[in-house]
Coordinates of C-alpha atoms in Angstrom, one line a residue:
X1 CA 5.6 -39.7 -7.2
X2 CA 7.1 -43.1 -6.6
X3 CA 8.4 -44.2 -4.0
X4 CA 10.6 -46.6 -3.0
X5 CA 8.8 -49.1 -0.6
X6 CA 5.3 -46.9 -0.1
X7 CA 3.7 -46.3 3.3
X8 CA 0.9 -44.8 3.7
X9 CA -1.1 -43.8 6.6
X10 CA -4.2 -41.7 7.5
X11 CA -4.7 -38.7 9.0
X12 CA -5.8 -38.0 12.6
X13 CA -9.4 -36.9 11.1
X14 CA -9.4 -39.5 8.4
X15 CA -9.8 -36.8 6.0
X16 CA -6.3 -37.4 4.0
X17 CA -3.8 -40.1 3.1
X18 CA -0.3 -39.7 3.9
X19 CA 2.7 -41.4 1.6
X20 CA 6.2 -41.7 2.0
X21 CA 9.0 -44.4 1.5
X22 CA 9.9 -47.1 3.8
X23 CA 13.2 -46.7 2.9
X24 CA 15.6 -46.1 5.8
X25 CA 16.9 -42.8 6.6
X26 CA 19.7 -41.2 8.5
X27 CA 18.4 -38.1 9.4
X28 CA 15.2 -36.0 9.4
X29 CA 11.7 -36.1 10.8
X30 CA 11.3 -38.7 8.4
X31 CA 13.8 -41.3 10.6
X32 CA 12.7 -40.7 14.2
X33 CA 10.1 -41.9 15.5
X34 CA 9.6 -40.8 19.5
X35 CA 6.3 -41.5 20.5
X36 CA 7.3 -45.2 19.1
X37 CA 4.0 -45.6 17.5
X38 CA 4.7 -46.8 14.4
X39 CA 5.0 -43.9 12.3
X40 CA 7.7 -41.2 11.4
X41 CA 7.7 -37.6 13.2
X42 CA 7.4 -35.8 10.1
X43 CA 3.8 -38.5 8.9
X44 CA 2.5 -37.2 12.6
X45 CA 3.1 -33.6 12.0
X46 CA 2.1 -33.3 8.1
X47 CA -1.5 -35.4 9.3
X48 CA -1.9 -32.8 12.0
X49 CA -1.2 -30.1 9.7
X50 CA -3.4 -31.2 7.4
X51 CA -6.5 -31.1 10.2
X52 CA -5.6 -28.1 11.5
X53 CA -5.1 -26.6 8.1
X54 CA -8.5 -28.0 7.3
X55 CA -9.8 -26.4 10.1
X56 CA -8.9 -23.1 9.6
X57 CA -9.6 -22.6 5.7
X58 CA -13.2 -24.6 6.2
X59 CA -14.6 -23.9 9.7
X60 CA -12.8 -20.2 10.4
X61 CA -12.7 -18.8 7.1
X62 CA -15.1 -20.3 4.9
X63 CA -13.3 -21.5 2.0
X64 CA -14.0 -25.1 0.4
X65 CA -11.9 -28.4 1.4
X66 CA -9.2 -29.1 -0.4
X67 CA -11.0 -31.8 -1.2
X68 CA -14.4 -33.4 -2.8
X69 CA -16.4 -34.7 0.2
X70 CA -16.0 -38.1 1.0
X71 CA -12.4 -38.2 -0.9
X72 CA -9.7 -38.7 0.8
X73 CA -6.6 -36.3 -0.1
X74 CA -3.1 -38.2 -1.1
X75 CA 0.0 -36.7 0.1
X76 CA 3.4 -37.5 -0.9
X77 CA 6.3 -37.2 1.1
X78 CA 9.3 -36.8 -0.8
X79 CA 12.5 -35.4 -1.2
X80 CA 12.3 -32.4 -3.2
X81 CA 15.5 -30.1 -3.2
X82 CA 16.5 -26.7 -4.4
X83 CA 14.7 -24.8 -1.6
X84 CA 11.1 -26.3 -2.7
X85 CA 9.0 -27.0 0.5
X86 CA 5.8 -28.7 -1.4
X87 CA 3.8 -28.1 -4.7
X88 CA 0.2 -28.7 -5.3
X89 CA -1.0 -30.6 -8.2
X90 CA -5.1 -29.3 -8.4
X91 CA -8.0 -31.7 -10.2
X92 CA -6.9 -32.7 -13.6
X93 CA -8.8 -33.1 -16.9
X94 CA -10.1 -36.8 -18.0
X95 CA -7.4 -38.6 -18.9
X96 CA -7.6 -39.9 -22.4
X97 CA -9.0 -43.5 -22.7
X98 CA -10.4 -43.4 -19.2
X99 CA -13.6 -44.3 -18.1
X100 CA -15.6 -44.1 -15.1
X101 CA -19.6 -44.9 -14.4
X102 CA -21.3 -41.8 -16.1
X103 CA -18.3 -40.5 -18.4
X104 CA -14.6 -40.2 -18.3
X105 CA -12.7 -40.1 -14.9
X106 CA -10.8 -36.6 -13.8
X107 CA -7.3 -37.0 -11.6
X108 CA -7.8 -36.2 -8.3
X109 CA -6.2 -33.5 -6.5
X110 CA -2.8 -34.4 -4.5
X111 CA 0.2 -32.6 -2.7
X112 CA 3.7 -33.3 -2.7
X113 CA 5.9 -32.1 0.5
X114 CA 9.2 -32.1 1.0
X115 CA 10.5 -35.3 3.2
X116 CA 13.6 -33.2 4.5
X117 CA 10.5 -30.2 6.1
X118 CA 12.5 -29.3 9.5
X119 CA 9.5 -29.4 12.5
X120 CA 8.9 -25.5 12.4
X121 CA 7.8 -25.7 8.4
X122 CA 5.5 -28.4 8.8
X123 CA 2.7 -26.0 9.4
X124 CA 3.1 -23.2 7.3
X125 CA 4.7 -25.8 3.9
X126 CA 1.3 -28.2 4.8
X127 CA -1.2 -25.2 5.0
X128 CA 0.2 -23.2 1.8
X129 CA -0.5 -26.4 -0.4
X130 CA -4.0 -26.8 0.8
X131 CA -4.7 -23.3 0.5
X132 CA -4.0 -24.0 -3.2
X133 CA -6.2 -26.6 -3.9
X134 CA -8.7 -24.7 -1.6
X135 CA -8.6 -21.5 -3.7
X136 CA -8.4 -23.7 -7.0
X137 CA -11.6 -25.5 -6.3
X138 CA -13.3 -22.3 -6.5
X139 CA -11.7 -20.8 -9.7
X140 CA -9.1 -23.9 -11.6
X141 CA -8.1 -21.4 -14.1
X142 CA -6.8 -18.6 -11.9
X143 CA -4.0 -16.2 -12.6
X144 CA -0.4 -17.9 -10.9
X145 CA 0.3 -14.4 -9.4
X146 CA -3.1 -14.0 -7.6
X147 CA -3.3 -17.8 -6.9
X148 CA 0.5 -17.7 -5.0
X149 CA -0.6 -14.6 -3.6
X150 CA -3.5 -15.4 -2.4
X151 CA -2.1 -18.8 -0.4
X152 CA 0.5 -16.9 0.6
X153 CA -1.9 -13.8 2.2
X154 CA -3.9 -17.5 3.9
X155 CA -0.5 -18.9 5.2
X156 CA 0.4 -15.8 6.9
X157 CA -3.2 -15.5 8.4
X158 CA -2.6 -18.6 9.7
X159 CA 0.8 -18.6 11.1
X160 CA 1.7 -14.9 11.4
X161 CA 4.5 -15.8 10.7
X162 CA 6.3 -12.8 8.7
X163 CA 9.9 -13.7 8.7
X164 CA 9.3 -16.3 6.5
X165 CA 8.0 -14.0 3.4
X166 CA 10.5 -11.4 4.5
X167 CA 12.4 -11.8 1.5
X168 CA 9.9 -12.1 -0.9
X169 CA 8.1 -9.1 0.3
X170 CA 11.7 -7.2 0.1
X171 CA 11.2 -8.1 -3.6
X172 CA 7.8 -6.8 -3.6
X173 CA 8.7 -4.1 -1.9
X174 CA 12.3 -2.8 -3.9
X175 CA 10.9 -3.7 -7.4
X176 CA 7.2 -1.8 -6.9
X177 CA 7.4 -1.2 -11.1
X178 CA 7.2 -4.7 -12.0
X179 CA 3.4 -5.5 -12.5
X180 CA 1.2 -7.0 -9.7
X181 CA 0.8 -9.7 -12.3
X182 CA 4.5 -10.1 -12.5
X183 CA 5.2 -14.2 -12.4
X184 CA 8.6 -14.0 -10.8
X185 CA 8.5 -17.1 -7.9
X186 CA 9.6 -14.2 -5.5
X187 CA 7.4 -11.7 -6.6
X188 CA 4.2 -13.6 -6.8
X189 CA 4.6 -14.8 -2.9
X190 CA 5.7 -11.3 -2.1
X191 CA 2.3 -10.2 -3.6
X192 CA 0.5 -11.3 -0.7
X193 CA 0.6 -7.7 -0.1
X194 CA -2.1 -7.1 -2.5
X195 CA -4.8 -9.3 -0.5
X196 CA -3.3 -8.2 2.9
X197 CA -4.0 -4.2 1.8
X198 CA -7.5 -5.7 0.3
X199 CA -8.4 -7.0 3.8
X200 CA -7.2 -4.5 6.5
X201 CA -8.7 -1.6 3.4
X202 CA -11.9 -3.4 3.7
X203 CA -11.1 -4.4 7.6
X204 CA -12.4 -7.8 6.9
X205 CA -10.5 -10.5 6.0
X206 CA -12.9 -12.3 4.0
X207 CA -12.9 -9.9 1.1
X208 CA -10.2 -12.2 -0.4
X209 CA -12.8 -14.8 -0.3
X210 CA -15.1 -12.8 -2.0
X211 CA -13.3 -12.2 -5.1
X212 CA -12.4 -15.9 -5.7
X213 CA -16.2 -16.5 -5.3
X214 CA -17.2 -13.3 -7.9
X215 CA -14.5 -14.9 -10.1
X216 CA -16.1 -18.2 -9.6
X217 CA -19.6 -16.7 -10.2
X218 CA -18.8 -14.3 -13.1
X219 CA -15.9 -16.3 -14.7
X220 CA -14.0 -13.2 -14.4
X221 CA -10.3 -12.2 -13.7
X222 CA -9.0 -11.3 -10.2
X223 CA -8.5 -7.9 -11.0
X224 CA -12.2 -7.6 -12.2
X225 CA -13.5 -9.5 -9.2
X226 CA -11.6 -7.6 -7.1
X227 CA -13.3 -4.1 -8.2
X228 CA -16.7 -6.0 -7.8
X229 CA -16.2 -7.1 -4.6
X230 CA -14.5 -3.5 -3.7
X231 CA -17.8 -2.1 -4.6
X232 CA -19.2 -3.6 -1.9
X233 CA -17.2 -1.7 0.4
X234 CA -17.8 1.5 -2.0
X235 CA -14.3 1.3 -3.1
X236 CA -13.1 0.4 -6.7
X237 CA -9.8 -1.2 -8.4
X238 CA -8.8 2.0 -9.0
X239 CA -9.1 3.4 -6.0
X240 CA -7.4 0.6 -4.2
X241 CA -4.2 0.7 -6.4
X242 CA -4.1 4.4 -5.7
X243 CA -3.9 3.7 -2.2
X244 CA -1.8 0.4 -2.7
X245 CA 1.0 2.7 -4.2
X246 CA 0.9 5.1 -1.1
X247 CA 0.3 2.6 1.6
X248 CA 3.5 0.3 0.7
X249 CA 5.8 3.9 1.2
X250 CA 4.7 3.7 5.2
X251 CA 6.6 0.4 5.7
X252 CA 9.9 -0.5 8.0
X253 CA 11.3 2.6 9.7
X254 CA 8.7 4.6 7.7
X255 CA 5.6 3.1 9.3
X256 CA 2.7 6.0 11.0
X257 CA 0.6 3.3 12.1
X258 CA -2.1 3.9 10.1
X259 CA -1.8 1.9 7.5
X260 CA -0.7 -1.9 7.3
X261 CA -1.2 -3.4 10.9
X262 CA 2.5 -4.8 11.1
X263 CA 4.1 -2.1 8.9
X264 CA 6.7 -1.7 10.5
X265 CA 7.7 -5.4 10.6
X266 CA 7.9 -5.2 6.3
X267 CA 10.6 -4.8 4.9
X268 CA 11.1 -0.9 3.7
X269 CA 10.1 0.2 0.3
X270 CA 12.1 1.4 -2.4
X271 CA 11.7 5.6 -2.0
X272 CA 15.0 6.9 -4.1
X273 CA 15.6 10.3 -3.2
X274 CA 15.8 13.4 -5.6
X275 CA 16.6 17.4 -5.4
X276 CA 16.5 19.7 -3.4
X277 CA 18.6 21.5 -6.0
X278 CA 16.7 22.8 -8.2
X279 CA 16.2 22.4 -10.9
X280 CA 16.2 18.6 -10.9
X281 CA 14.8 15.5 -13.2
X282 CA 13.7 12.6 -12.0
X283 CA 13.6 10.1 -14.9
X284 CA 13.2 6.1 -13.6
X285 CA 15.8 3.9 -15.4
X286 CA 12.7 1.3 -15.9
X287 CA 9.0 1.9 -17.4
X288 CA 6.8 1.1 -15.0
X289 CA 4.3 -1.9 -15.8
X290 CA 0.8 -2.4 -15.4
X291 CA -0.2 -1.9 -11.8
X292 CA 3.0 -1.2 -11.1
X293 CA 4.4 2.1 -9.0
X294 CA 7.6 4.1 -8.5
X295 CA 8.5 6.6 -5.9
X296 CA 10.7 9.2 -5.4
X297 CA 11.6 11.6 -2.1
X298 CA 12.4 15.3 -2.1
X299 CA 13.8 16.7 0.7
X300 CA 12.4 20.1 2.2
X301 CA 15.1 23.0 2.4
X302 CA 12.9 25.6 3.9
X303 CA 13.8 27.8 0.9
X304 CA 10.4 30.3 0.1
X305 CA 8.5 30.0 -3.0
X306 CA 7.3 27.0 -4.8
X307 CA 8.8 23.7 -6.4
X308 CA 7.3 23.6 -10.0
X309 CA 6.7 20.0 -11.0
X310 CA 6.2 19.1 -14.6
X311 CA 5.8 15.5 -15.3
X312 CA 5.6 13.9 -18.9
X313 CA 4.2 10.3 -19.5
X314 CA 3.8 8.3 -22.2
X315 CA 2.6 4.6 -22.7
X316 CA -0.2 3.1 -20.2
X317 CA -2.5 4.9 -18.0
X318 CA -0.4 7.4 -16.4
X319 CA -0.8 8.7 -12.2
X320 CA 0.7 10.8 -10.4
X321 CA 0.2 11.8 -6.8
X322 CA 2.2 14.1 -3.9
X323 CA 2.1 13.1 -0.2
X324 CA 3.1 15.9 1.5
X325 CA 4.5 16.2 4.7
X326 CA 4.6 19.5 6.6
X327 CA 6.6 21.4 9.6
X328 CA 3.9 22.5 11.5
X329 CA 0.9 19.8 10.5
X330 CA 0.4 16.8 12.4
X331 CA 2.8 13.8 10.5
X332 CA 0.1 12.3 7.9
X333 CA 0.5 13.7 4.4
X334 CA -1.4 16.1 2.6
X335 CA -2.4 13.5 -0.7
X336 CA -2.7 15.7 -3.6
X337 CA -3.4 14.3 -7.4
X338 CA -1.8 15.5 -10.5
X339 CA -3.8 15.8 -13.7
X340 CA -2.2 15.0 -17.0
X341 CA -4.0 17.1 -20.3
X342 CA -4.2 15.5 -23.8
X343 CA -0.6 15.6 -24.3
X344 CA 0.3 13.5 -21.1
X345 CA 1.6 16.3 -19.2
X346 CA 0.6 17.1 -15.1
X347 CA 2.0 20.4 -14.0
X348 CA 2.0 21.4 -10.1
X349 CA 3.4 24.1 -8.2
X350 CA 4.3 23.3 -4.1
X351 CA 4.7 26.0 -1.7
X352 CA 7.8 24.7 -0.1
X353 CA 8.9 27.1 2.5
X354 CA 7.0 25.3 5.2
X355 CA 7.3 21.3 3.5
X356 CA 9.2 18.9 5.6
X357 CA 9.5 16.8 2.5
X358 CA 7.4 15.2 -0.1
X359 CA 6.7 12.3 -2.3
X360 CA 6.4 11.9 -5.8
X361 CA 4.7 8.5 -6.0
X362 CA 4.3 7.5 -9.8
X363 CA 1.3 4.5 -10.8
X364 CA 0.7 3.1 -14.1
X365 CA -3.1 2.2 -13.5
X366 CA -3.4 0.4 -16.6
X367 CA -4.6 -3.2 -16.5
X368 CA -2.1 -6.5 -17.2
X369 CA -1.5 -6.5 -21.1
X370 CA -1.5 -3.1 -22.0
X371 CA 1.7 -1.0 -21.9
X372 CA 4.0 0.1 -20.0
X373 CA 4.3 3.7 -18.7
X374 CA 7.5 6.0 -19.2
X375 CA 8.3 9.1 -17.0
X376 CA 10.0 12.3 -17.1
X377 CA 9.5 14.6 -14.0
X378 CA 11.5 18.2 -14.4
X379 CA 11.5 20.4 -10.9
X380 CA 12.5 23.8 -10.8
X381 CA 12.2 26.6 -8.3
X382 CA 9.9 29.8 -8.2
X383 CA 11.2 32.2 -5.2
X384 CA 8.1 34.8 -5.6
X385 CA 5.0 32.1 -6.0
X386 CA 2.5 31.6 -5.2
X387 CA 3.2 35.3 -3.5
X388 CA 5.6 37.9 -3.1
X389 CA 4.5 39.5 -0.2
X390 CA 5.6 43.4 -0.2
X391 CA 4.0 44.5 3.5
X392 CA 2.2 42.3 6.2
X393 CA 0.7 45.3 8.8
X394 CA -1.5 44.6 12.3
X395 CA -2.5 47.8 14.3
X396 CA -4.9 48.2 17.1
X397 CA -8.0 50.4 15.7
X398 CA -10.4 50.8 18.7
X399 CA -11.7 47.6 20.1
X400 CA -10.7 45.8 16.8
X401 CA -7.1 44.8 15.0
X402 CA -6.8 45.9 11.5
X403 CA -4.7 43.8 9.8
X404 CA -3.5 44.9 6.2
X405 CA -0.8 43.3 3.6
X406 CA 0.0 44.0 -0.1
X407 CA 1.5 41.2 -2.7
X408 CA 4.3 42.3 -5.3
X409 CA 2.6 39.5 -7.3
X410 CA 0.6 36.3 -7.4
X411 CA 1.0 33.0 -9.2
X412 CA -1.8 30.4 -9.0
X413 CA -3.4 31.9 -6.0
X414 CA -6.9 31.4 -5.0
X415 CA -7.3 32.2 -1.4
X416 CA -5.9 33.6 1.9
X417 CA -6.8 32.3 6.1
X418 CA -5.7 34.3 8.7
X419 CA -4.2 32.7 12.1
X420 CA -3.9 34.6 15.2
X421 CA -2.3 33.8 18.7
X422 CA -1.3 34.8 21.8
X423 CA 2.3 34.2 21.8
X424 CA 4.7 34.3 18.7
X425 CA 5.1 30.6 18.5
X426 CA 1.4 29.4 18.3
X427 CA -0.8 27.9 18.6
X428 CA -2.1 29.6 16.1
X429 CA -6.1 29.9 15.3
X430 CA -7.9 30.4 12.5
X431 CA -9.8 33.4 12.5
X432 CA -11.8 33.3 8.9
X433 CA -14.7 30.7 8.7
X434 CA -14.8 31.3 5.1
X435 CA -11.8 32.1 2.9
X436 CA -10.8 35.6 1.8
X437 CA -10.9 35.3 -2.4
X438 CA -7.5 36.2 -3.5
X439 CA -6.6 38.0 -7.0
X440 CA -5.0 34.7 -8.3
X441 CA -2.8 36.0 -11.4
X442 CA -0.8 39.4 -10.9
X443 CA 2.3 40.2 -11.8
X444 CA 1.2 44.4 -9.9
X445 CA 0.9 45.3 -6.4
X446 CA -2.7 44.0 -4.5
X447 CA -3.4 45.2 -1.3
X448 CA -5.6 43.5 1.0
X449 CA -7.8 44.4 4.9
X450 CA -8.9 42.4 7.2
X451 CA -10.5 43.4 10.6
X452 CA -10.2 41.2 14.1
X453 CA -12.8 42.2 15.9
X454 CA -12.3 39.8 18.7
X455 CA -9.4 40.7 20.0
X456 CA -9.4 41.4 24.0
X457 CA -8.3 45.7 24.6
X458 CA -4.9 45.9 26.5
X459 CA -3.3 42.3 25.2
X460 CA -0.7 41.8 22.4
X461 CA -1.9 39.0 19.5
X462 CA 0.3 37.7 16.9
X463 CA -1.3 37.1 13.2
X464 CA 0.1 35.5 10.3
X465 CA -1.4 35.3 6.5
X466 CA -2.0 31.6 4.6
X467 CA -2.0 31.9 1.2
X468 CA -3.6 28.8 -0.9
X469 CA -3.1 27.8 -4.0
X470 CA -5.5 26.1 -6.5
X471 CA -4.6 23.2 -5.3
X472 CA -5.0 24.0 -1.8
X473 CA -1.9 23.6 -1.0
X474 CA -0.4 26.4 2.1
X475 CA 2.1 29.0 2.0
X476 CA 2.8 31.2 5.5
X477 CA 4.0 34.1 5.8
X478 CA 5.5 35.9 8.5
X479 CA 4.1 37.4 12.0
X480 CA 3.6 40.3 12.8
X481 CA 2.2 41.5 16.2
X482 CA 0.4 45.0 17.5
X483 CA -1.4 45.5 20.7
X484 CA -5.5 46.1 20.9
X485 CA -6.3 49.3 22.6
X486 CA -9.5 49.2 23.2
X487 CA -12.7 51.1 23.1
X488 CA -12.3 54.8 23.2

């Protein structure tokens, strides 16, 4: 940039030039001067920012200089406007017609910062540009998304300071369809999400580094680095968006804490609700891009039966998956995938009588470039699945309980547990180590016997029947309580 009557000045470790005009000012960093050294406030801060940013991208995290060695990095101090803090202008091509000893010269690298940065920006404006030319020096020809998002994943590192992305992560966060490669301004800064679940996934940090270095050693994409460097860990892409998709749900008022460290600091994800009338349709208003998500909440009613899910795709590489929340379980999920046949079609039945509530979190898991991915999901209700149970029997028999129950019918069952206790309320124990095969399909009256033969004579038990479906997913029944008598 020009400047009207340049200064310059050099860094506290001599490692970078600093520019900006001579020009009085009125206001700003840029016009005071208190230790009365000679140079602005804002020349002092930017040249300690640039050391300190060197420090911590070189010495702590391993990434290259900004810089060739022995160069000296220019930056420009000048008034930018419209909200820009900096901009980084990365190692240029030969410029035609010039020459240097051994060929033709390439521009150097340089940054531009804002000459109106208020004290508390400094850092974080100074370290984001020189994560830039960092990152570039490994890979010039990187993606804009994963280059912003990357920077911005190495400024919050840095500063930990999350307010400052807070609304670029809402973006993020409210618009999950949009593709991770999405080259909004907003969007790509709020993707710092990406490398932030890469690293706490991994639970190291430097995995970001890693991909930029497979992308620099393979001349890959991010995306293609990224499953290399995954592999490492014995994860994939594929895996990783999966959980991406989930993991992004547990944030604000939401957060377990056991997912992101600081989940409930982000801003909360876009979960729209749906039912619990049934039947319902869920149908989003926008396809979902490549690597993109969408999410939808159905409240639990306590109603018995099942919640049939049928959901219909088209374009992309259709995903589905439930988290499932239960009354009785502890409060993570029960994750359970939904397979789409030939025709793009997943169908899944849910025993909802003892569901707090569950997600239906949608994933098109194609790459950037291909299609996008269209959604219909239809719910309806089944009282009498996965069983209709007609009788549910315990009696004392000796020094054993005989326990004995009969279905109406069956839908989809594979298998039954039995739970005793010593009070109605539980805590129930699991009696069977392996499970007791059920009929599976029956529209006629199956009966069923189990023995207890540990119960103590003279004490009252409680039992209750799990029935589980294909997909293992539960179903209790009632309970029912006799008294052991004992050896005769």
């Amino acid at each position: 940039p020009a400047l009207n009557l340049e200064k310059s000045a050099l860094s506290h470790d001599g490692h970078s030039a600093i520019h900006y005009s001579g020009a009085p000012r009125s206001s700003g960093l840029l016009s005071i001067d208190r230790d009365r050294n000679g140079l602005p406030d804002l020349v002092d801060r930017v040249g300690e920012a640039l050391a300190a940013s060197r420090s911590l991208l070189v010495s702590r995290l391993g990434y290259p200089a900004p810089q060739n060695d022995g160069e000296r990095l220019d930056v420009y101090l000048s008034d930018l406007g419209r909200g820009l803090e900096g901009y980084a202008v990365p190692p240029g091509e030969p410029a035609s017609g010039s020459t240097s000893v051994g060929g033709p010269a390439a521009s150097a690298p340089f940054i531009v910062l804002d000459a109106g940065l208020s004290g508390d920006r400094v850092m974080p404006a100074t370290l984001h540009q020189a994560a830039h030319l960092s990152l570039l020096s490994l890979a010039a020809r990187a993606p804009r998304w994963w280059d912003e998002a990357s920077a911005s994943f190495l400024t919050l590192t840095a500063t930990g300071d999350l307010k400052a992305h807070e609304p670029a992560l809402r973006a993020r966060l409210q618009t999950p369809g949009r593709s991770l490669a999405a080259d909004g301004l907003m969007l790509m800064e709020g993707g710092l999400l990406w490398p932030l679940f890469l690293a706490e996934l991994a639970g190291n940090p430097s995995v970001v580094r890693l991909v930029w270095e497979e992308m620099a050693a393979q001349g890959s994409d991010p995306l293609a680095a990224t499953d290399q460097a995954l592999g490492k860990y014995g994860r994939s892409l594929a895996d990783a968006h999966r959980e991406f998709a989930a993991w992004n749900l547990f944030t604000g008022e939401r957060d377990d804490g056991q997912h992101y460290s600081f989940g409930r600091s982000l801003p909360a994800a876009a979960l729209a609700a749906a039912g619990p009338d049934a039947p319902f349709r869920i149908e989003p208003a926008d396809p979902i891009e490549p690597l993109g998500s969408a999410a939808f909440r159905l409240p639990g009613d306590g109603r018995r039966g099942t919640i049939d899910l049928e959901i219909a795709a088209e374009g992309g590489r259709p995903a589905a998956d439930l988290l499932i929340f239960y009354r009785s379980a502890p409060p993570q999920p029960l994750l359970v995938p939904v397979a789409f046949d030939a025709t793009g079609t997943g169908r899944i039945s849910v025993p909802w009588g003892d569901a707090r509530e569950a997600w239906v979190v949608l994933r098109n898991d194609a790459l950037p470039g291909a299609g996008d991915s269209r959604f219909d999901v239809r719910g309806s209700a089944d009282p009498y699945a996965p069983y209709d149970l007609a009788s549910f029997t315990a009696s004392g028999t000796g020094a054993s309980m005989l326990l004995e129950w009969t279905t109406a019918s069956e839908t989809g069952l594979a298998a039954w547990n039995i739970y005793r206790s010593e009070t109605p309320g539980g805590p129930f124990t699991r009696l069977n180590t392996v499970a007791v095969p059920a009929l599976g399909d029956s529209a006629s009256e199956t009966g069923y016997i189990f023995v207890d033969d540990y119960a103590h004579s003279g004490r009252r038990f409680y039992y209750l029947l799990e029935g589980l479906t294909r997909s293992g997913l539960p179903q209790r029944s009632h309970v029912v309580s006799a008294r052991a008598q004992g050896a005769r």
